[in-house]
Structure formats: C-alpha cells, structure tokens
XYZ file of C-alpha atoms in Angstrom:
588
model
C -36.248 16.310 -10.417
C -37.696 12.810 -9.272
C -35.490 10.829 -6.192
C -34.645 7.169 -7.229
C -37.274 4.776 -5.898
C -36.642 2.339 -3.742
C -36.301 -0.459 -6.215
C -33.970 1.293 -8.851
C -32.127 2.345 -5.356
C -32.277 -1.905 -4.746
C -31.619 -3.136 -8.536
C -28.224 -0.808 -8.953
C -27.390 -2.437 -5.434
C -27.937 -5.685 -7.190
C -26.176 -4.636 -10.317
C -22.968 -4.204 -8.081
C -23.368 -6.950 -6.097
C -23.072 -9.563 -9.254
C -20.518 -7.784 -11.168
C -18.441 -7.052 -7.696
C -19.194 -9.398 -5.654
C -15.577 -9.841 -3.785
C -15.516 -5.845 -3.451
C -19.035 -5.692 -2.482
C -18.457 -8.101 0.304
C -15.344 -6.653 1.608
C -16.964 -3.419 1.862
C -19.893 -4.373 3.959
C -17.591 -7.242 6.039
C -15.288 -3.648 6.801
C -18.655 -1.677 7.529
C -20.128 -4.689 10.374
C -16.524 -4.854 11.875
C -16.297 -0.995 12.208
C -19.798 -1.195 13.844
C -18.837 -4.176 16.388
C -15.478 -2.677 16.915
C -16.964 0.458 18.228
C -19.536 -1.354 19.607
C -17.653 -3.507 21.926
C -14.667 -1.059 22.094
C -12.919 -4.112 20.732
C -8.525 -4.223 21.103
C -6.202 -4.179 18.324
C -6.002 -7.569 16.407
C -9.150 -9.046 17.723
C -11.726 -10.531 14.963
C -13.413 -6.965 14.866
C -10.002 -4.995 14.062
C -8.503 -8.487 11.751
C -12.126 -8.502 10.152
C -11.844 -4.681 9.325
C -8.518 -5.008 8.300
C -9.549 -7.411 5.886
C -12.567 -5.711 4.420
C -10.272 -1.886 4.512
C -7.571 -3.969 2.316
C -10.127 -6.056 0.041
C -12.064 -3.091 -1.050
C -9.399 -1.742 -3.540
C -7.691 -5.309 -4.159
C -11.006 -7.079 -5.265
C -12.157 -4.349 -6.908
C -9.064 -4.268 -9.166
C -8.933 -7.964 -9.706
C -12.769 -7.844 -10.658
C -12.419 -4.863 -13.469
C -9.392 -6.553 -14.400
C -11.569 -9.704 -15.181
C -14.693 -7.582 -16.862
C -12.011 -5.869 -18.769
C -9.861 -9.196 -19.771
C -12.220 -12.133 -19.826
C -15.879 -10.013 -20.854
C -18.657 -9.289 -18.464
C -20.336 -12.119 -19.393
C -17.703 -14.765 -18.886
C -17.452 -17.072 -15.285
C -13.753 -16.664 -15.518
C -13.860 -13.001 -14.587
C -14.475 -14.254 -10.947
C -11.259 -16.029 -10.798
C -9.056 -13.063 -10.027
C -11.417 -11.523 -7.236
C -11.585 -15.035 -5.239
C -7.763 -15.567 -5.700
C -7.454 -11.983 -4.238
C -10.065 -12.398 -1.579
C -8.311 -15.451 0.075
C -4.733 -13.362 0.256
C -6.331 -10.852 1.670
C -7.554 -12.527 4.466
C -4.520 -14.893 5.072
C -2.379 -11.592 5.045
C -4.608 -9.992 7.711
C -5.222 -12.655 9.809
C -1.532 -13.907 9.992
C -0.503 -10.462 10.806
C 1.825 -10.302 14.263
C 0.046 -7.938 16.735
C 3.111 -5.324 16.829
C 2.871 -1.716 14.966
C 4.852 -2.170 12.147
C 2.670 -4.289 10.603
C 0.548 -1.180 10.410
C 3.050 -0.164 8.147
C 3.428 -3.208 6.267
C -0.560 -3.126 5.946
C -0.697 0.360 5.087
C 2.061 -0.286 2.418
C -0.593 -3.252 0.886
C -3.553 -0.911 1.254
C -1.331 1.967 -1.238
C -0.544 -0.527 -3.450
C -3.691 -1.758 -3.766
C -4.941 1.674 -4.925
C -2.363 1.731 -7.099
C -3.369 -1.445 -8.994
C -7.237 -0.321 -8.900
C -6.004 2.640 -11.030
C -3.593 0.544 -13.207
C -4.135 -3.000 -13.165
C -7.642 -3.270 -14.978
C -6.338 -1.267 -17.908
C -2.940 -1.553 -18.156
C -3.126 -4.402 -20.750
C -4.450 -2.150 -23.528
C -1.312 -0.673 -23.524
C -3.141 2.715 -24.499
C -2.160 6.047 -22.595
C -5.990 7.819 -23.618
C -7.820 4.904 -22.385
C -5.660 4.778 -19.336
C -6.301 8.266 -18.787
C -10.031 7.860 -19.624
C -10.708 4.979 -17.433
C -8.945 6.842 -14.210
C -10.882 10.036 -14.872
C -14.236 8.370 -14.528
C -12.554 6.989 -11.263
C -11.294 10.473 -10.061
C -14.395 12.160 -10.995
C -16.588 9.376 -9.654
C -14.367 9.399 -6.027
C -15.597 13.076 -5.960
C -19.071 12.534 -6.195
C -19.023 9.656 -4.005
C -17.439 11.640 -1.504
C -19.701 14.165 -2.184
C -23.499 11.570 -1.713
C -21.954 10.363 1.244
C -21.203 13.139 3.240
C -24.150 14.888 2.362
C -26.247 11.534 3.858
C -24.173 11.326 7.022
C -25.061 15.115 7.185
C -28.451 14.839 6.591
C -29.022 11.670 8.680
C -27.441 12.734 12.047
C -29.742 15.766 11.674
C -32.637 13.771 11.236
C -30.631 11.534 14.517
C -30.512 14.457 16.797
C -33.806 15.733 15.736
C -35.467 12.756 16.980
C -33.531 12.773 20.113
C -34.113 16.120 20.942
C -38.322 16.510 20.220
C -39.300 12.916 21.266
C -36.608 12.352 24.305
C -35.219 9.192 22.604
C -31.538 8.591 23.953
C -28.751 8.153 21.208
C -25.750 7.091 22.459
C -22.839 9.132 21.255
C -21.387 5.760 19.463
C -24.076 5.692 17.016
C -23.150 8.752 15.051
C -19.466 6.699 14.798
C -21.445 3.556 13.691
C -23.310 5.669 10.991
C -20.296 7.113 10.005
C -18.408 4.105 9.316
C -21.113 2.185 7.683
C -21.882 5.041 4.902
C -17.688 5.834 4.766
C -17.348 2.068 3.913
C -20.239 0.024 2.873
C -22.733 2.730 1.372
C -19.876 4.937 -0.063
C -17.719 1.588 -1.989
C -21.476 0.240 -3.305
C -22.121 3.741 -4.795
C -18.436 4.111 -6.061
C -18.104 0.400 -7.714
C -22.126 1.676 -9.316
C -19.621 4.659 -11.370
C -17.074 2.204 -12.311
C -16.528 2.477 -16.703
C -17.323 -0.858 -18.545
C -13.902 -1.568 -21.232
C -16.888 -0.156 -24.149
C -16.872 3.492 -22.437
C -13.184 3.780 -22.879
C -13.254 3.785 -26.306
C -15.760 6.647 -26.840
C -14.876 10.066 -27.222
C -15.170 13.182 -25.548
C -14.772 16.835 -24.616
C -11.866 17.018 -21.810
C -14.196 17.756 -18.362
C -14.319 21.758 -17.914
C -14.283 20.635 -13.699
C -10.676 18.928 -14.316
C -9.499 21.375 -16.510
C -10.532 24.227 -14.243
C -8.856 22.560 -11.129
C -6.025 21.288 -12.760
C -5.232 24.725 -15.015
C -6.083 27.493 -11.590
C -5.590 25.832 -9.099
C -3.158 22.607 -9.182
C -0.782 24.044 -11.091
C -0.027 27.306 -10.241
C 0.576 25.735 -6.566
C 2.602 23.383 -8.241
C 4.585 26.307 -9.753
C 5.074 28.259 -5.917
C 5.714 25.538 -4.447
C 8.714 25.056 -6.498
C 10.086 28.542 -6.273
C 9.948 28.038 -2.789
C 12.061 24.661 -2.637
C 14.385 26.641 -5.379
C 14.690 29.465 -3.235
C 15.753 27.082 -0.287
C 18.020 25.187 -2.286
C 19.787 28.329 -3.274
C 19.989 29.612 0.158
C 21.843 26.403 1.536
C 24.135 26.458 -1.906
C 25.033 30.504 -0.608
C 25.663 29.121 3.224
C 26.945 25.933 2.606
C 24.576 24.389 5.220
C 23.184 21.120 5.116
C 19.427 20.811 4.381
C 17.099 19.986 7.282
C 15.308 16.739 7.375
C 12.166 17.797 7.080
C 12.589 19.219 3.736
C 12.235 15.481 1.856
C 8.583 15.650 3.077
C 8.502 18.774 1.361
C 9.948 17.657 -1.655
C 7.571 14.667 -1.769
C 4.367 16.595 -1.362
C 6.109 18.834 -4.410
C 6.418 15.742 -6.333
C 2.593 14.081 -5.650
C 1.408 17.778 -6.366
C 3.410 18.057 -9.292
C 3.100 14.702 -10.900
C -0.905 14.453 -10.186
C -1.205 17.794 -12.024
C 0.558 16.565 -14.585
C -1.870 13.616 -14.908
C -5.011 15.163 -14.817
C -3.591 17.826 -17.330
C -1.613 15.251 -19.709
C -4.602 15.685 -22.596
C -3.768 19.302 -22.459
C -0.002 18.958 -22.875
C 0.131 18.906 -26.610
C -3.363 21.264 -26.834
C -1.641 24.508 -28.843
C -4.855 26.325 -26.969
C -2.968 25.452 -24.094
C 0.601 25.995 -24.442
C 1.752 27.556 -20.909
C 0.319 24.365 -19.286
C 2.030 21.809 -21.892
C 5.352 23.843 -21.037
C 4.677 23.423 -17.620
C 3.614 20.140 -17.653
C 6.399 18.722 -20.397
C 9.394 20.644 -17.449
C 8.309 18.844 -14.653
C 10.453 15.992 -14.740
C 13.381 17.872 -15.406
C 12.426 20.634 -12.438
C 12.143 17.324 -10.019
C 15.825 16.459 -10.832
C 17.540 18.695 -8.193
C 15.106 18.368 -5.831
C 15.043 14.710 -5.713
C 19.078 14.697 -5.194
C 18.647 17.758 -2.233
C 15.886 15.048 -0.951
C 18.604 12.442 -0.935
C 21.149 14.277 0.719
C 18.562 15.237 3.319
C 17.215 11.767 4.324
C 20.909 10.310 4.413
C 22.203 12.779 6.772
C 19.325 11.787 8.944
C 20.473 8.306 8.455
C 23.622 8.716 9.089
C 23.034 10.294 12.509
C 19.920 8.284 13.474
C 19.725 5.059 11.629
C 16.940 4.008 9.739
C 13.412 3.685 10.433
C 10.115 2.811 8.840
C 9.900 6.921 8.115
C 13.620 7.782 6.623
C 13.176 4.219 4.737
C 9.864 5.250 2.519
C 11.679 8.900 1.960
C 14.560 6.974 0.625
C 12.627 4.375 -0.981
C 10.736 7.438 -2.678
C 13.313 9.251 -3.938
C 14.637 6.365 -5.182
C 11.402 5.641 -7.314
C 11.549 9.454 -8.133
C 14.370 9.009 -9.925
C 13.527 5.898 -11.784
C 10.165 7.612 -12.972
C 12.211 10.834 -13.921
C 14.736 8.576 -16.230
C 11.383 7.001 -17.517
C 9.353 9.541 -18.553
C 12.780 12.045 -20.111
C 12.799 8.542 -21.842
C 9.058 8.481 -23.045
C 8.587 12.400 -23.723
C 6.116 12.088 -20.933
C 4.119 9.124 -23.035
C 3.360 6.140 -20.972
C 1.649 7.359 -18.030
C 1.346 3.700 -16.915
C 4.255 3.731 -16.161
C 4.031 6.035 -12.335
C 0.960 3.920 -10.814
C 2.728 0.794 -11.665
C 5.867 1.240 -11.299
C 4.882 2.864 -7.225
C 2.475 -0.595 -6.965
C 5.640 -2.760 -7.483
C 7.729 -0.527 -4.967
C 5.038 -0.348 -2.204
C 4.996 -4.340 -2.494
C 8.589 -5.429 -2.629
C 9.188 -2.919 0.325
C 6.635 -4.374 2.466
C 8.309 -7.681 2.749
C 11.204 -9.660 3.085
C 14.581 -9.168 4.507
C 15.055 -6.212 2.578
C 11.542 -4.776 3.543
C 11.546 -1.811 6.082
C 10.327 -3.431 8.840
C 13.666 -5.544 8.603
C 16.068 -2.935 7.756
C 14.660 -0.746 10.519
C 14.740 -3.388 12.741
C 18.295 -4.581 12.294
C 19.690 -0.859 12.032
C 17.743 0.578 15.288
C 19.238 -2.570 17.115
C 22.795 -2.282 15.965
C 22.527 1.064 16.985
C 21.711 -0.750 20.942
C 24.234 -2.943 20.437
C 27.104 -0.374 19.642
C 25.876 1.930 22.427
C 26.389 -1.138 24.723
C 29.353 -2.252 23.584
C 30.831 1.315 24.115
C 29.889 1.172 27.442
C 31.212 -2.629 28.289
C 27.892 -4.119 28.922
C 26.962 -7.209 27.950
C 23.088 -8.968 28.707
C 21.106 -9.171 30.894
C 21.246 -5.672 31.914
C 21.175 -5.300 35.646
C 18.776 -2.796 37.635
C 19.804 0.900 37.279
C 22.917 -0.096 34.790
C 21.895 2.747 32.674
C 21.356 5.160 35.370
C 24.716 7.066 35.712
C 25.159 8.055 32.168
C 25.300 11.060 30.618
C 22.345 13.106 29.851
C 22.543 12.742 25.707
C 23.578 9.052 26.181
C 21.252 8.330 28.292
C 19.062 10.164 25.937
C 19.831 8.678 22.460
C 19.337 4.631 24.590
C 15.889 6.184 25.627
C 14.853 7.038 22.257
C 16.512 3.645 20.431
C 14.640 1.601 22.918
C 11.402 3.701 22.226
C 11.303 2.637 18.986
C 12.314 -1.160 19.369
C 9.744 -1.545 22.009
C 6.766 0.503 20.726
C 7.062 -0.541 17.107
C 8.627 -3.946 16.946
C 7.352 -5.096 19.892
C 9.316 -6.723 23.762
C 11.010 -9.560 21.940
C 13.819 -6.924 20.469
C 15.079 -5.790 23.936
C 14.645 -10.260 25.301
C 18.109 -10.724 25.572
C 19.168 -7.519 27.389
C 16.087 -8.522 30.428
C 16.636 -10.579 32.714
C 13.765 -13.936 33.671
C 12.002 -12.042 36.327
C 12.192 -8.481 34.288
C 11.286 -10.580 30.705
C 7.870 -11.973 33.302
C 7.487 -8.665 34.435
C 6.921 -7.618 30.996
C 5.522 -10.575 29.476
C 1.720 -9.906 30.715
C 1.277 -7.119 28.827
C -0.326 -7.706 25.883
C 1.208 -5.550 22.172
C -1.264 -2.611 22.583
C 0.206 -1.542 25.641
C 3.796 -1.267 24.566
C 4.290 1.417 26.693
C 3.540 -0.017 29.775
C 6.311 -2.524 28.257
C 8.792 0.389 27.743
C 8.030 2.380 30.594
C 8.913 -1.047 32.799
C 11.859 -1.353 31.121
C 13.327 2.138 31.010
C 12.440 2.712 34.997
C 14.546 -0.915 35.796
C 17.298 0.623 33.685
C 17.405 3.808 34.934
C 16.529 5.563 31.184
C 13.665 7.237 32.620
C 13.864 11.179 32.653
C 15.632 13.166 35.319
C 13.772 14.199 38.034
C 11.357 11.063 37.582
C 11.091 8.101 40.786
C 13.208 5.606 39.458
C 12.204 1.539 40.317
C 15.156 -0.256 41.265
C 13.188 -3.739 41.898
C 10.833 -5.291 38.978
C 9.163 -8.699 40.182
C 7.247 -10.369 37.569
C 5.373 -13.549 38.759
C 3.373 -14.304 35.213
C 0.805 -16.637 36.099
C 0.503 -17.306 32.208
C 3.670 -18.727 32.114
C 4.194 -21.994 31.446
C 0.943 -23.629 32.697
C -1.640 -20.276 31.980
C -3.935 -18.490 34.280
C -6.028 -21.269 36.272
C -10.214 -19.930 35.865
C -12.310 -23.164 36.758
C -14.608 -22.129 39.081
C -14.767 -18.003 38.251
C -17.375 -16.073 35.671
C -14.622 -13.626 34.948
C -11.046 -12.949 34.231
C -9.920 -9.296 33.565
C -6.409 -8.325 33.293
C -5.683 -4.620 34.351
C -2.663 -2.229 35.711
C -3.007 -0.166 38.302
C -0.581 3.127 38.620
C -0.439 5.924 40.794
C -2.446 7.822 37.930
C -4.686 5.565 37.666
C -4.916 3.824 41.102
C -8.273 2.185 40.622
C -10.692 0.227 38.454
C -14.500 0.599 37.814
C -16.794 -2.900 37.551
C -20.264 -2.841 35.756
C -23.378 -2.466 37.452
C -24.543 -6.196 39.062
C -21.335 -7.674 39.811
C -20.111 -8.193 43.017
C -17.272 -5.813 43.088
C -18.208 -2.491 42.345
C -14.356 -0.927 42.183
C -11.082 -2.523 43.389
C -8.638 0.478 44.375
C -4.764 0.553 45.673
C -3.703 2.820 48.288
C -0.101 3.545 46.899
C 0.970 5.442 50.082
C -0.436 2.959 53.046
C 0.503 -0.359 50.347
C -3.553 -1.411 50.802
C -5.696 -3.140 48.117
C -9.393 -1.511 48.658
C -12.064 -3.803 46.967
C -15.590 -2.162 47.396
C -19.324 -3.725 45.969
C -22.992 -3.788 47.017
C -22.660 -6.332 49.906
C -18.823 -6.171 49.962
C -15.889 -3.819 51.845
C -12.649 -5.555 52.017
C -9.091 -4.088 52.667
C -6.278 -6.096 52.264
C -2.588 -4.271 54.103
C 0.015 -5.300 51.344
C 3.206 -4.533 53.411
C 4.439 -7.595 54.744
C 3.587 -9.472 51.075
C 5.757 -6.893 49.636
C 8.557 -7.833 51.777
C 8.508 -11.282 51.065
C 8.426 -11.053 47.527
C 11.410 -8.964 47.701
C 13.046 -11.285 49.837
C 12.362 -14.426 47.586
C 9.887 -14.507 45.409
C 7.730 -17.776 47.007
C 6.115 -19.605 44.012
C 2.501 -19.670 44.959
C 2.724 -15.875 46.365
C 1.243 -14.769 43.465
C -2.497 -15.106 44.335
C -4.065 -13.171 46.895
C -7.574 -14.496 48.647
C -10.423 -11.802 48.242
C -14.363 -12.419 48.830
C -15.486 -13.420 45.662
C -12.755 -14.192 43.695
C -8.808 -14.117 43.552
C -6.192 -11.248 42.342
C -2.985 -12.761 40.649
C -0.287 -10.791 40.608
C 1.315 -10.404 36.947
C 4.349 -8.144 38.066
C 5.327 -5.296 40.477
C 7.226 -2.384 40.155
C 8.791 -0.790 43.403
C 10.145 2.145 44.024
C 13.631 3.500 44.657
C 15.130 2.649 48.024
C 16.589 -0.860 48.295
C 14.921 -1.558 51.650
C 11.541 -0.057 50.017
C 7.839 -1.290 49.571
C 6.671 1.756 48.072
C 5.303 0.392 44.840
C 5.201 1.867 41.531
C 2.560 0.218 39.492
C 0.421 -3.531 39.450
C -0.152 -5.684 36.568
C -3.262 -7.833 37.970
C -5.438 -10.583 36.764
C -8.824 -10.550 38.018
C -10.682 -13.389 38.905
C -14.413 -12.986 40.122
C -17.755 -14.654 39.939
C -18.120 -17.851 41.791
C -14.727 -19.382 43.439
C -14.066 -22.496 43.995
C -14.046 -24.558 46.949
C -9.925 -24.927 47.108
C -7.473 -23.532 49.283
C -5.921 -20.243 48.154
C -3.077 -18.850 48.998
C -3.244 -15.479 51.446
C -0.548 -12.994 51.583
C-alpha cells in the first residue's frame, strides 16, 4: 500500500478549500483560536474564546449552507456561495454579540445542535426522497467514523513522535503543546478530512448493497440495547403503577437516552424495515413509535413534578421541550408508517432554534420563573429591596436553603443584574468589579452579606465596595500594568512574572498587613486603622493605597462578623505597577 504524497495530500486540501470555502475557514479560524486560547490562557468572551466560538458554530452551519448550494444551484454555479457567506456573517454577529453570562452557553449550544441538524437535513431535504436522504447521511455517518478514526490515530502517533524527541534529544515540550496539537487536528485537520468524504447530489442516486458495518452495529448491537433498555423503563413504569409512587426526576433523562437510542437505530436500520430477510428488525423497528408513547407521557409527568416543586430551568425546560417534540414526531411518523424520515432532523432543527430565542426561549422562561420564585419567598417573609446585611440570617434551615439555591442559579447563570434591585449601592459596587467568569465570587459576596451562607461558615456583616471603575474608570497614565485580582484567606497571595518589580504581593488576614515583596523591594503596609475608617465613612479618595512602584485600588472589602470588627474576609484589588507618576497619592 503506497501513503498519499505530499501533493495529492495538498490538491484534496485544495479541492475542499474551493468547494467549502466558508467551512474550511471556520474550521481553521476555530483551530488558531483554540491554539491562542491555550496559549495565552485567554478568559471567557475574549477574541480567542468569541473567535472559537465562531469557527465551533460555522463548521456545521457553512458546511450545510455550502452542500445545500452544490446540491441546489450545481457545483459549477457562483450562486452556490451565496448561502455559505449569508451564513458566515450570522455566525459571527451571533457570537460576537453574545452577553458574557452562562446561559448563552446554552443558547450557543442550542445553535451548535441545530446546526448539525441542518448539515444532516438541509442539503437534501429538497429532493423530497427518503433513500437519498438516507444515502446522503450514511456517507456522513460512515465518513464521521473514519474521520474520527485518521485523526486520533495522528494525534496518537504524533505525540509519540513529541515525547520521543523530548525524551532522546532533551528538547523541552511544554505540557500545552500536546493541547495545541490536539485542538488543531480535532478541528482544522479532522473538518478538512471530513468535508474531503462529503457525497456530490450524482452519488445519491447510485445504488448499492446496504453497508455490512451498519447493518452489523445497528442489527447486534443498537438494537438489542434498544430492546433492554426498554424492558427496563417498562419494568419501572410498572413498579410505580403497583406503588402508586411518583416517578423520580431523573428518569426523563432516561427516557431521552431511550428515545435517541431508539430512534437512531431505527435510522440506520430503516432500509431493513421492509427487508422480509429481516423481519424481527422491521417489527422492531416499525413498534418503536408506539413503545415511546408511554414513556414519553411517564417523562412528562416526571419533569412537571420537578417543575412544580422547583420551577423551571434551562435543564427541566429542554426535557419538556423534548418530550414535547417526542410526541409531535410520534403523531408524525404513526401518520407516515415510518416514511419520511426527514421529518425527525428537521423537525428537532426548528425546535432547537425557536427555543433558543425570544421571550419564550429558555433562557427567558428560566429567568422569569427562578425570579418569581425570589420574589414569592420575599414576599412571604415581608421584605422588600434593598436587602439589609444579615436579613436572611435567622431563617430556617430549608428556607434559608431553597433562597441559597434560587440565588445560585440567578447569579451563576444569568449573571449580578438579576439580584440589582435586592443590593444595595455600596453592596451592587462591591460586586460590580467582578467580571461574569467569576460569578461566584459575585454569589459568594452576596450570600455572606445576607446571611445565606452555610451554617457553621464566618458570616460578613459589612461589604464596602469602592469601584474605581465606576463612573469615571480606573485612572492608568503613568503605569505599565493594571491587573485586577482577589485575595481570600485561601488564596491570600499573588505571584508576578520574573523581571517586574514586585515579585508577590501577599495579605496577612490575621495582623490586617499588605506584604509586597520583589528583587530590590520589601514593603509592609499595617491596614488597621484604614479599615476603621472605611467602616466609619467610606472617604472618597480612600480607595488607593501608595506602594513603591505603583498603586493598589481597592475594588471592595468584605469584613468579618463582629460589628466593631476589622477582620477582613476577602480583597477585590486593582493593580497598578510599572512606572508611577509624579502626583500625589493618597496613603491610608
């Protein structure tokens, strides 16, 4: 067997690159970001992390549009371009519009799935032809495989040959590189090689044998799993039937892993369905739908007792959302006798779209139902915002409990501006100088100053936030750098790199004494006295504290219990080093 050369290796590159050029890009701008990201250990929703969201979210989107303009327009026609630019612009106004908060994860991961969806459905499902349908996303299923296959052998073979090198000649590899490799075949070398195995509209209409690999897999293995899994969800369906129990609500995941097992078997096997050769997997395949109609109502009643109790969130929305579609597919295909196939891909594509928007998306239903929840606790307890220090600290351990959780949620996954109203100006500063990736700073700040934090925990009774971004931003003329850091009685100090002035800057939590260290540099700084004037009145310029070489502002500080206290909690800093100017600075 003869290995490609290195030109038939470059003209199938260049093959791909003209007839995908919008997928090809994506895929490479997703394998450069990945490599800087890691590189720089770059933050969420920087131009590394928007860039790779963009290429991540292109790769199946492009590539759909594209085949859908081979397939529509011919491979020779201009006009087949079209689609993939259109495509490529949403893309990137989609990522890069994004709000840094987690659920748009979910709202992007909802995009990503449906653009999957459409890469299986959109190019083909014009023809309106169930065995071209089926014999375009075979060469696609079979092609992932392989792909899958190259690339992990390559990433295999090269960190061998990596670590070889490393080992016998003494060459240092940092441990990042094997990421950066990984990444770069996973997105780049592994989309280039998949788009290469992608049919042209004249290989749909040939004919031939069903593939013995599929048929094996889908006939041993899929199905009979398929078939125990089900006698297992019977089984538990029977058992809460005989007890009269409600089901738990972990059982919709169980049901929806049935139904992907169940309906991708029935798929990959649909050829065979009518095969009299092959009559125990037709009857298995041609019951499915009818075998998912229970299940898909004990599914219901599982996620809306959760709902009920809990509310909704982005989790018990897709379960509903998917039993929903479950049930619309079910009606569809009783309605076809299992013909139009299209019709699951598609009719998934349009869900995972309509739910990742709008006021009827779930970020929005989440958001409005987790907060109504806050509001109803508060109104049950006569409370009305701001919240004052330790108002929450007297309640009872599930109440207190059940606030904890609610504000959990708000905080970490739809971000400060939730819980606004309920903070007061200096607790809203206190939290404002943290930026979205650090959500939990936000909600451990907030739960502390409430008194939600767990028995047996130091509760602060005293946030100060001093936000030197607000409203005129952080003054830098005259410094090299500005870092912004916390520092916590975990983690009490901070680490510079080599050739700056400061080597570390540590806080003495128990004597209140800032300990800045460097080559030509030891400088303590007794906090005490500055602690008691903040918490006396807050002076307006207090904020920023004199050290040689450079300034500390203060972003917020969190004290301990006691109300007479300066034991301190935690700092939120901004760093300010390098040259300083020649003005007069405040000192403590």
């Amino acid at each position: 067997m003869r290995l490609p050369s290195l030109q038939l290796i470059l003209n199938r590159t260049g093959s791909v690159a003209r007839h995908y050029p919008f997928a090809f890009l994506a895929a490479w701008t997703a394998a450069f970001a990945a490599v800087w990201s890691i590189e720089i250990d770059a933050g969420w929703f920087g131009t590394p992390h928007r860039l790779l969201l963009s290429g991540l979210l292109g790769i199946p989107w492009t590539m759909a549009a594209e085949t859908w303009g081979r397939f529509r327009f011919g491979a020779g026609n201009p006009a087949r371009f079209y689609p993939g630019a259109v495509v490529s612009v949403l893309v990137v106004l989609a990522c890069w519009t994004m709000d840094p908060i987690q659920t748009q994860f979910h709202r992007w991961a909802l995009w990503l799935v449906a653009g999957l969806l459409a890469a299986a459905w959109l190019p083909v499902n014009f023809l309106k032809d169930d065995r071209r349908f089926w014999r375009y996303n075979e060469a696609l299923f079979t092609h992932l495989l392989l792909t899958a296959l190259y690339s992990g052998a390559l990433f295999l073979g090269l960190v061998a040959a990596l670590a070889s090198m490393s080992a016998l000649f003494d060459i240092p590899i940092k441990d990042i590189r094997y990421a950066q490799l990984w990444v770069v075949l996973a997105t780049g070398f592994a989309t280039t090689f998949f788009l290469g195995g992608v049919p042209a509209r004249d290989d749909l209409e040939k004919t031939s044998d069903y593939p013995l690999a599929i048929k094996v897999f889908a006939r041993y293995i899929l199905l009979p799993v398929v078939i125990l899994y089900s006698v297992i969800l019977y089984a538990y369906m029977g058992k809460i039937l005989l007890e009269w129990d409600l089901p738990r609500g972990w059982v919709s995941w169980l049901v929806i892993g049935y139904s992907i097992a169940g309906i991708l078997s029935f798929l990959l096997a649909h050829p065979l369905l009518d095969d009299p050769e092959e009559r125990w997997v037709g009857t298995v395949g041609k019951r499915l739908f009818q075998a998912l109609i229970p299940l898909t109502v004990l599914m219901l009643v599982a996620i809306w007792v959760r709902i009920d109790a809990y509310g909704i969130t982005e989790n018990r929305y897709l379960v509903l959302a998917t039993a929903v579609w479950l049930m619309v597919v079910i009606a569809g295909m009783i309605r076809y006798r299992n013909r139009n196939i299209r019709l699951i891909p598609g009719s998934l594509m349009v869900v995972a779209l309509a739910i990742s928007v709008g006021p009827w998306g779930l970020a929005s239903v989440s958001e409005r139902s987790q907060s109504a929840r806050w509001e109803a606790s508060m109104a049950e307890l006569g409370l009305t915002p701001p919240l004052q220090a330790g108002a929450l600290a007297d309640l009872d351990d599930p109440l207190r409990y059940h606030l904890e959780d609610v504000s959990r949620y708000l905080v970490t996954t739809h971000g400060q501006a939730t819980l606004r109203s309920w903070m007061g100006d200096s607790l809203a500063a206190a939290v404002a100088v943290h930026p979205p990736e650090r959500s939990y700073r936000v909600l451990e700040t907030l739960q502390r100053h409430w008194g939600l934090d767990r028995p047996g925990m130091n509760r602060l009774n005293h946030v100060i936030g001093l936000n030197p971004a607000a409203p005129a931003g952080i003054p830098v003329a005259g410094y090299a750098t500005l870092r912004t850091l916390s520092l916590n009685r975990t983690d009490p100090d901070h680490a510079f790199p080599e050739g700056e002035a400061w080597s570390t800057i540590r806080y003495d939590f128990e004597a209140n004494t800032f300990h800045v260290s460097g080559p030509a540099i030891e400088f303590e700084l007794d906090m005490t006295d500055w602690l008691r004037t903040i918490k006396a009145g807050e002076p307006a310029d207090a904020y920023r504290l004199a050290f040689p070489g450079g300034e500390v502002l203060v972003g917020s500080v969190l004290f301990r219990a006691g109300e007479d206290s300066t034991g301190v909690e935690s700092w939120d800093l901004h760093l300010l080093t390098g040259t300083a100017p020649a003005t007069t600075r405040a000192d403590p």
